[in-house]
Tab-separated table of C-alpha atoms in Angstrom:
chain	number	residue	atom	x	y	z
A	280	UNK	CA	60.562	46.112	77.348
A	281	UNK	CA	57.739	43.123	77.395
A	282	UNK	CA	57.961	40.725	74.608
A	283	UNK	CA	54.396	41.850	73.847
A	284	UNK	CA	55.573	45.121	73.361
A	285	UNK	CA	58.541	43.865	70.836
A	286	UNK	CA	55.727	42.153	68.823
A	287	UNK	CA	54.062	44.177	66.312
A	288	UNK	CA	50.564	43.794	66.200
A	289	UNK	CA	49.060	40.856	64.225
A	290	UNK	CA	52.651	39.393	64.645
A	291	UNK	CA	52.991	35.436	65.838
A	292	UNK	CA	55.414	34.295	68.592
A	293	UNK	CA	58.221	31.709	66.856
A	294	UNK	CA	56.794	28.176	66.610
A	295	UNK	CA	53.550	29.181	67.331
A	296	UNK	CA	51.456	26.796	64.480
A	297	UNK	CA	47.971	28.083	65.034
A	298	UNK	CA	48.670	31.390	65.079
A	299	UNK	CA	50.947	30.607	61.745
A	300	UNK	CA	47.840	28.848	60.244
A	301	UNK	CA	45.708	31.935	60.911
A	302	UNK	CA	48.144	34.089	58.993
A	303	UNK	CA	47.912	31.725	55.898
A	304	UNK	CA	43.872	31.325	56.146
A	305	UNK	CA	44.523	35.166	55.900
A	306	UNK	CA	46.832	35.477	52.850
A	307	UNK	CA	44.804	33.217	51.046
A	308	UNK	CA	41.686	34.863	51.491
A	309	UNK	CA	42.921	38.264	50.792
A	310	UNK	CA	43.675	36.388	47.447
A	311	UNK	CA	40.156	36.253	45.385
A	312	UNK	CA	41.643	33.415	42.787
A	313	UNK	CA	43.642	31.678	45.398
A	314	UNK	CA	40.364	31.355	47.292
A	315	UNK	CA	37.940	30.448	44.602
A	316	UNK	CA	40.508	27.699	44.023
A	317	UNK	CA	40.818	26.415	47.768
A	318	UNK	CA	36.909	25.873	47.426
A	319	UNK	CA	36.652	23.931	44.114
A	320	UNK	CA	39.056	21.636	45.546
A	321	UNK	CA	37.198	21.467	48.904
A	322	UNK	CA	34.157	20.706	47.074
A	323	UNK	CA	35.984	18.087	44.807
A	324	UNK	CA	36.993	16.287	47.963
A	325	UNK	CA	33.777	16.141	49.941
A	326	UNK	CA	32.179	14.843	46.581
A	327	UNK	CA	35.195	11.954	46.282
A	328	UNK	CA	34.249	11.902	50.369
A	329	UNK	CA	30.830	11.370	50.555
A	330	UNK	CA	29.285	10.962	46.678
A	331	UNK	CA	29.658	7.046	46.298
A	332	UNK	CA	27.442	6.378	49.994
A	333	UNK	CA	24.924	9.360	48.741
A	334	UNK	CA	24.890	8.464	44.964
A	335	UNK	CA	26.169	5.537	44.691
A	336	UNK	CA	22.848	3.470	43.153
A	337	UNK	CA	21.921	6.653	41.364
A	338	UNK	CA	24.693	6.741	39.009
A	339	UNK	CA	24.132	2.699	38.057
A	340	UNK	CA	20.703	2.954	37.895
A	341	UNK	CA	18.766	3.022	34.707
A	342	UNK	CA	15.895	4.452	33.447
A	343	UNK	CA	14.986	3.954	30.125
A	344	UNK	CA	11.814	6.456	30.296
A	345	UNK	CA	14.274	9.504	30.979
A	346	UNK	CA	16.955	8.765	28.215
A	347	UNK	CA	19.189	11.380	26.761
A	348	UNK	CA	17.327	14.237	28.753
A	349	UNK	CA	19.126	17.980	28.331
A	350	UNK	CA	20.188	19.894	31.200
A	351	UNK	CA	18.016	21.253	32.917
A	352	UNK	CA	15.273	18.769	32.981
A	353	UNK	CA	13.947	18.785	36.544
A	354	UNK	CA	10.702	17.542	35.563
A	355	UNK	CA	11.703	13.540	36.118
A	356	UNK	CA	13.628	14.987	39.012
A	357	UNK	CA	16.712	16.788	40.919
A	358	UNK	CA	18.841	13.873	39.692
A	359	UNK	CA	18.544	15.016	36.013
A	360	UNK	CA	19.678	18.941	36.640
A	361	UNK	CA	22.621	18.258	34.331
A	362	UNK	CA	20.612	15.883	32.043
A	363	UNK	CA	21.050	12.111	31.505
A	364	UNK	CA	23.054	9.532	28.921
A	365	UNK	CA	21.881	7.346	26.723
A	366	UNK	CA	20.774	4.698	29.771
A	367	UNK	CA	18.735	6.995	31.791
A	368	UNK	CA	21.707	7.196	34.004
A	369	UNK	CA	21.617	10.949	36.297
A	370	UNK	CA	24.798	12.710	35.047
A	371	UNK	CA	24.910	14.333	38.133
A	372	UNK	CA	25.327	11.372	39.925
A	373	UNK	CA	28.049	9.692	38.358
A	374	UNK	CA	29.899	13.266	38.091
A	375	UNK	CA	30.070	13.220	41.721
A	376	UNK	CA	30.677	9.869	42.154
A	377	UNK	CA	33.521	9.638	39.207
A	378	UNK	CA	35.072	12.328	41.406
A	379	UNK	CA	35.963	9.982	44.139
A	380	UNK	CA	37.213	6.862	41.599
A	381	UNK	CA	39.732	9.921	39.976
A	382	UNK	CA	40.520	10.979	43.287
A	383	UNK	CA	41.263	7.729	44.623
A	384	UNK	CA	43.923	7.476	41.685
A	385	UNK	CA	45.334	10.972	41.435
A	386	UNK	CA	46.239	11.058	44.887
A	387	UNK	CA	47.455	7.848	46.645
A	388	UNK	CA	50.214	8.120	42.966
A	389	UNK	CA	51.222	11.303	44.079
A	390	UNK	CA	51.584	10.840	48.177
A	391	UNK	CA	53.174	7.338	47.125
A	392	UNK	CA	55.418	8.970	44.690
A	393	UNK	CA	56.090	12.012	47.360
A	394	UNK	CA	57.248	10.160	49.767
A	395	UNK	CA	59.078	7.583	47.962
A	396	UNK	CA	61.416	10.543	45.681
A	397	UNK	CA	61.387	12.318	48.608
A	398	UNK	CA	63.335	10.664	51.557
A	399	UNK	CA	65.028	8.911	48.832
A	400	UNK	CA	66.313	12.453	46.948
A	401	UNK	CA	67.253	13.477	50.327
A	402	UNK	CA	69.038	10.785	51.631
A	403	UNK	CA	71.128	10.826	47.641
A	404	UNK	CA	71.387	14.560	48.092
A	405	UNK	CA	73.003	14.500	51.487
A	406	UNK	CA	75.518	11.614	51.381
A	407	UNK	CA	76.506	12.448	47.546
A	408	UNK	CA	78.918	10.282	45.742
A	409	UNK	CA	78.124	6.831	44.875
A	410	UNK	CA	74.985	7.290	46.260
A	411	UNK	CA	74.017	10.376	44.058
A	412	UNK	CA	75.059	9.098	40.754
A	413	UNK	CA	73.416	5.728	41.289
A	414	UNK	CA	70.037	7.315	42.310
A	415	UNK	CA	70.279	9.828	39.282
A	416	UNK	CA	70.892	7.285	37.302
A	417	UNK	CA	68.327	5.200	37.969
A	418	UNK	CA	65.792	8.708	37.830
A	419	UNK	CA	67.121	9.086	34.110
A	420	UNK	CA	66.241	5.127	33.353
A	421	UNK	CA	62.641	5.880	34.604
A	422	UNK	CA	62.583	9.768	32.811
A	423	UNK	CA	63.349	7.881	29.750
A	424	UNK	CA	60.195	6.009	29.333
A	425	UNK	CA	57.144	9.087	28.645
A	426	UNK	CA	54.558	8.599	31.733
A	427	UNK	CA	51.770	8.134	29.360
A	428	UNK	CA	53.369	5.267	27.214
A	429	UNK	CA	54.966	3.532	30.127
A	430	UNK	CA	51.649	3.035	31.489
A	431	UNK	CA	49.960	2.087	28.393
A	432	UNK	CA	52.309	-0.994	27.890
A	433	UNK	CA	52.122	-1.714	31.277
A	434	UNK	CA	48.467	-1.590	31.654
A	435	UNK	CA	48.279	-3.118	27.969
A	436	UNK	CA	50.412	-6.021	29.538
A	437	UNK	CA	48.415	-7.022	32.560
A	438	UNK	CA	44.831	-6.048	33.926
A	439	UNK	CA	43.900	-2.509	33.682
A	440	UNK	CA	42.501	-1.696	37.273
A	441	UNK	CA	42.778	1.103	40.126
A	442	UNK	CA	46.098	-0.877	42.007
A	443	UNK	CA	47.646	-1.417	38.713
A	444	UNK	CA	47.164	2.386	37.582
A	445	UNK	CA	48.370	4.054	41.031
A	446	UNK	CA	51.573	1.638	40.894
A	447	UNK	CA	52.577	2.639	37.624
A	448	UNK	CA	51.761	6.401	38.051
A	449	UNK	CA	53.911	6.230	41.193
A	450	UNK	CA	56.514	4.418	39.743
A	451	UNK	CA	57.177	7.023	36.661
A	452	UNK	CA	56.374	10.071	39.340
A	453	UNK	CA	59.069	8.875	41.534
A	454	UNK	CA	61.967	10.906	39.722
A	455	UNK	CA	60.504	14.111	39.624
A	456	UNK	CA	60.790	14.541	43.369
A	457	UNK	CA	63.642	12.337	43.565
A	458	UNK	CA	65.723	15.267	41.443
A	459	UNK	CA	64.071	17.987	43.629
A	460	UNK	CA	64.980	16.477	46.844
A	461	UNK	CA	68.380	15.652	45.456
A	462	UNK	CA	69.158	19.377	44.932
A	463	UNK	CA	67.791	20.834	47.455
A	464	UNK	CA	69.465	18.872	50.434
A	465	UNK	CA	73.331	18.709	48.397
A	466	UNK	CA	72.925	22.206	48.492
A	467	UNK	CA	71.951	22.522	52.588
A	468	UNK	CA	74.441	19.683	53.467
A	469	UNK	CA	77.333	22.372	53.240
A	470	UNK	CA	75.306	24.953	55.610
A	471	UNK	CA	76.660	26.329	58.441
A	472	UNK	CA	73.076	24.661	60.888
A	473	UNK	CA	74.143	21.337	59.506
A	474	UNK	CA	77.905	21.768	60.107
A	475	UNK	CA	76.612	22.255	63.660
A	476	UNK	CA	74.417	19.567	63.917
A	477	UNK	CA	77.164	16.977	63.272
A	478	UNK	CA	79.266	18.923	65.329
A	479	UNK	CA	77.415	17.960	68.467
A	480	UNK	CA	77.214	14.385	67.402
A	481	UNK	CA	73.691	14.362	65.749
A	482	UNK	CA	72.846	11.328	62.978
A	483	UNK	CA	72.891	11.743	59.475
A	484	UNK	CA	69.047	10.607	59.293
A	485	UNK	CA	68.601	12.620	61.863
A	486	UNK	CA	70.091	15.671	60.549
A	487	UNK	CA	67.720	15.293	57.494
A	488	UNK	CA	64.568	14.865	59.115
A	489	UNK	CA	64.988	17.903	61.656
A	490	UNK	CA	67.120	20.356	59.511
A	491	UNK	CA	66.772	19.139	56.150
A	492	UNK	CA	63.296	18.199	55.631
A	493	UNK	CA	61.382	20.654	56.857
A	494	UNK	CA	63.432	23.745	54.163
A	495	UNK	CA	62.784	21.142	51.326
A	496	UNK	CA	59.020	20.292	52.124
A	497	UNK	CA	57.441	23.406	50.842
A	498	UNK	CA	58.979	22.922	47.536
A	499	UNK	CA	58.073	19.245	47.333
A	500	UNK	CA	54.510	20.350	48.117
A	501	UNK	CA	54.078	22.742	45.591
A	502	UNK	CA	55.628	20.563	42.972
A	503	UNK	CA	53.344	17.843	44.063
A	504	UNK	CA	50.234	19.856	43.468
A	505	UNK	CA	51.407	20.800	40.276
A	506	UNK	CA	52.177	16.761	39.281
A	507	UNK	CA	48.569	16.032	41.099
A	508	UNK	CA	47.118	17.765	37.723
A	509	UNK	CA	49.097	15.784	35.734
A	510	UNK	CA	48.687	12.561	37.682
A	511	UNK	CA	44.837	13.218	37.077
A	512	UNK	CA	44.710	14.530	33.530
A	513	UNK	CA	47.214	11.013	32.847
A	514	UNK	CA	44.542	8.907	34.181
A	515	UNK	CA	42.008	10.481	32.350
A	516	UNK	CA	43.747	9.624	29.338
A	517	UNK	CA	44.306	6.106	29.765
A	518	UNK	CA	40.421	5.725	30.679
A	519	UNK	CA	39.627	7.474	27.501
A	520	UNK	CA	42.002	4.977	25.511
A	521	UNK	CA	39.976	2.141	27.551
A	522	UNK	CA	42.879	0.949	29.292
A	523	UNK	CA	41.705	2.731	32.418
A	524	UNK	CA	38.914	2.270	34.603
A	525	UNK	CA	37.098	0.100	33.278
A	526	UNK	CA	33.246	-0.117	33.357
A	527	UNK	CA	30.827	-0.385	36.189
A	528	UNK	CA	33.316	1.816	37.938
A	529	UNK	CA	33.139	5.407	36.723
A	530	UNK	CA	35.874	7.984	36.572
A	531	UNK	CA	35.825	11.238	34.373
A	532	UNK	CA	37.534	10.494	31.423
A	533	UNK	CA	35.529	7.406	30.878
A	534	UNK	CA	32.601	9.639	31.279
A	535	UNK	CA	33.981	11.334	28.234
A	536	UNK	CA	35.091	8.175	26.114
A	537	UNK	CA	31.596	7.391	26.457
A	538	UNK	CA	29.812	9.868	25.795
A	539	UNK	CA	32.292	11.120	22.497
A	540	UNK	CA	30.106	9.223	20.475
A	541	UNK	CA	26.958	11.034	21.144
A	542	UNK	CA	28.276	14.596	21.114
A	543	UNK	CA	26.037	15.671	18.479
A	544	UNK	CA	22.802	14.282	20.187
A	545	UNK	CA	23.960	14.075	23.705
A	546	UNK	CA	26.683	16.432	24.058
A	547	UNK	CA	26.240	17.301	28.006
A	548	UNK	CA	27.553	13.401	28.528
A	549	UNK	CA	31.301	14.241	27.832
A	550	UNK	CA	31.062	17.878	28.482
A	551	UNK	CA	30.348	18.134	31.493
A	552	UNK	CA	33.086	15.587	33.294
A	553	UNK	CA	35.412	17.137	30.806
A	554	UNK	CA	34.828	20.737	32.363
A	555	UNK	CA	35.283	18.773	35.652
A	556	UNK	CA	38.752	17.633	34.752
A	557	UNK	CA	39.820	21.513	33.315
A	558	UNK	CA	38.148	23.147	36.261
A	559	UNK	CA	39.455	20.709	38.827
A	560	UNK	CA	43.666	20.943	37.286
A	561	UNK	CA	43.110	24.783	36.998
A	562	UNK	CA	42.192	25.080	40.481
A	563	UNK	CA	45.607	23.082	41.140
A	564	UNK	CA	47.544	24.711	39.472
A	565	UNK	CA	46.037	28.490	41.102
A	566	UNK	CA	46.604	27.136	44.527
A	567	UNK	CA	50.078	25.900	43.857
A	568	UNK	CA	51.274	28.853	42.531
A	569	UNK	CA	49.779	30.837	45.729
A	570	UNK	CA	51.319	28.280	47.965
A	571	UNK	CA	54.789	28.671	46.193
A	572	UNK	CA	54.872	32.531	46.819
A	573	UNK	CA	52.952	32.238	50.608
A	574	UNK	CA	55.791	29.417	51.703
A	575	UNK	CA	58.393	31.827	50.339
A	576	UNK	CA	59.779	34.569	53.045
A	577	UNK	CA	61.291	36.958	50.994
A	578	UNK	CA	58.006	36.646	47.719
A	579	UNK	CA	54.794	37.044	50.411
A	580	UNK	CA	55.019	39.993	50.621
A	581	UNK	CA	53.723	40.202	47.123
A	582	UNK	CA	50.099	38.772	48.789
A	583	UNK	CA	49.873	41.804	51.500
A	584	UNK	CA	50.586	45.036	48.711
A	585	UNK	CA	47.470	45.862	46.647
A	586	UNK	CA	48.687	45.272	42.782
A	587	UNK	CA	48.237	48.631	41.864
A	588	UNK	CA	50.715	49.622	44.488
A	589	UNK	CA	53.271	47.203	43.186
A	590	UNK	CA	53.027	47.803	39.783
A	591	UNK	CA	53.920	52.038	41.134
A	592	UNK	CA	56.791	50.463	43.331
A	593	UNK	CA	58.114	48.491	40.122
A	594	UNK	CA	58.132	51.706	37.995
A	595	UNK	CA	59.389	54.355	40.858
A	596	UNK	CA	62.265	51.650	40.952
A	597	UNK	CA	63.133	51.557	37.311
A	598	UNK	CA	62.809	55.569	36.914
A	599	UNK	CA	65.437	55.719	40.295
A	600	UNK	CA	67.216	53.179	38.111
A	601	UNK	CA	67.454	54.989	34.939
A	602	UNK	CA	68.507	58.165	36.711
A	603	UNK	CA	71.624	56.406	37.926
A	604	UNK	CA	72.251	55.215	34.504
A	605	UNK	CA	71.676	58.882	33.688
């Protein structure tokens, strides 16, 4: 028999990435929420992408004839759909281009961090002994310190800017993956593949980068979407203490420091980029969680059954189950 004829239909050939990519573009659109979320964050990006060349002057520029306009107010023009501050400055504008300046923080920390706790975890992980105990002892130095506080004395200490922030983000970041990597490859180091692997003479670097890495990655990724939310909502913070970014750049939460003082005449000016921030880390945290149970073999098949069909599996299993208590 053909090895087309093995196949079932709308199965993929091992190996084959485009046709594997086609299956997940399907799983997550089958997904309503998983979707919704892939677009926010799409649309977050191409703002971060494109906003500072397309918006860049409109967000600086003043106009003391449209000050404090509501939402809404399209007659002084497009720029104003979400209303101005107290400077005539479009909040529209500086939304979009705060997006990028956020962006530009949130995620260099966590690929920096990634990488960093990741080939370092690893490398613990699969040698063990000395190795292991130094490197999680260095992860509980760093886990020691809170994120937030770290970077406040650090940024308190020398000059608050976007280098300065993404160093020290990375820096405290570094032991979350570090610890995941760790436990993931001393666990696969006593598999039978890698037994094999040194059997026929192959490296211990690399063994980890063609049989180690790639079982680890998924979980890596997923926990680095989840610590992009709180790289992001961390930054915000520190802007909103002032210790931030610091003014004429523009991020979110110093669009809501800002605009806390006028939230009684002006409220739209820290509203808005604080919606940005909740709608931006929910959307994370959505996709994550879809991308934890779509990388997982043996959970996606809880994407292809309908819920209503699951939740009937779940409680035809638990009345079989009761009868054999029975």
């Amino acid at each position: 028999m053909s090895d087309r004829k093995m196949r079932k239909p709308g199965s993929t050939k091992p190996g084959s990435t485009k046709a594997g990519a086609a299956d997940m573009l399907s799983l997550l659109l089958k997904d309503k929420m998983a979707t919704a979320a892939s677009v926010v964050l799409l649309l977050v990006a191409l703002c971060a992408i494109v906003g500072p060349s397309l918006f860049g002057d409109l967000a600086t520029d003043q106009n003391l004839r449209s000050v404090n306009l509501a939402p809404l107010s399209t007659g002084s023009g497009w720029e104003f759909l979400l209303g101005s501050d107290s400077l005539g400055r479009s909040v529209l504008a500086r939304l979009i281009v705060a997006s990028s300046t956020t962006m530009s923080v949130a995620v260099p920390a966590v690929l920096v961090s990634l990488f960093i706790g990741s080939v370092w975890g690893m490398w613990a992980g699969f040698h063990r002994g000395w190795r292991e105990n130094v490197s999680m002892r260095v992860a509980d130095v760093i886990l020691s310190f809170p994120s937030l506080l770290l970077a406040v004395v650090v940024l308190y200490v020398f000059t608050p800017s976007v280098a300065n922030i993404v160093l020290v983000l990375a820096i405290a970041r570094i032991p979350i993956y570090l610890r995941t990597a760790r436990a993931e490859s001393a666990e696969l180091r006593s598999r039978l593949f890698v037994d094999a692997a040194r059997t026929f003479g192959t490296g211990d670097w690399a063994t980890i980068r063609r049989h180690v890495a790639p079982i680890v990655l998924p979980t890596l990724l997923t926990v680095a979407a989840v610590d992009f939310c709180f790289v992001m909502l961390t930054e915000s913070s520190l802007s909103f203490l002032g210790i931030g970014i610091q003014p004429p750049d523009v991020s979110w939460g110093l669009m809501v420091a800002q605009g806390r003082q006028e939230l009684q005449t002006a409220w739209w000016t820290a509203v808005f980029p604080g919606l940005a921030i909740i709608i931006t880390t929910v959307s994370a945290t959505m996709l994550a969680a879809w991308a934890r149970i779509a990388g997982d073999p043996g959970q996606r098949w809880r994407l292809t059954v309908p819920k209503r069909k699951r939740r009937d599996g779940k409680a035809v299993k638990s009345a079989h189950a009761g009868k054999e208590l029975a």
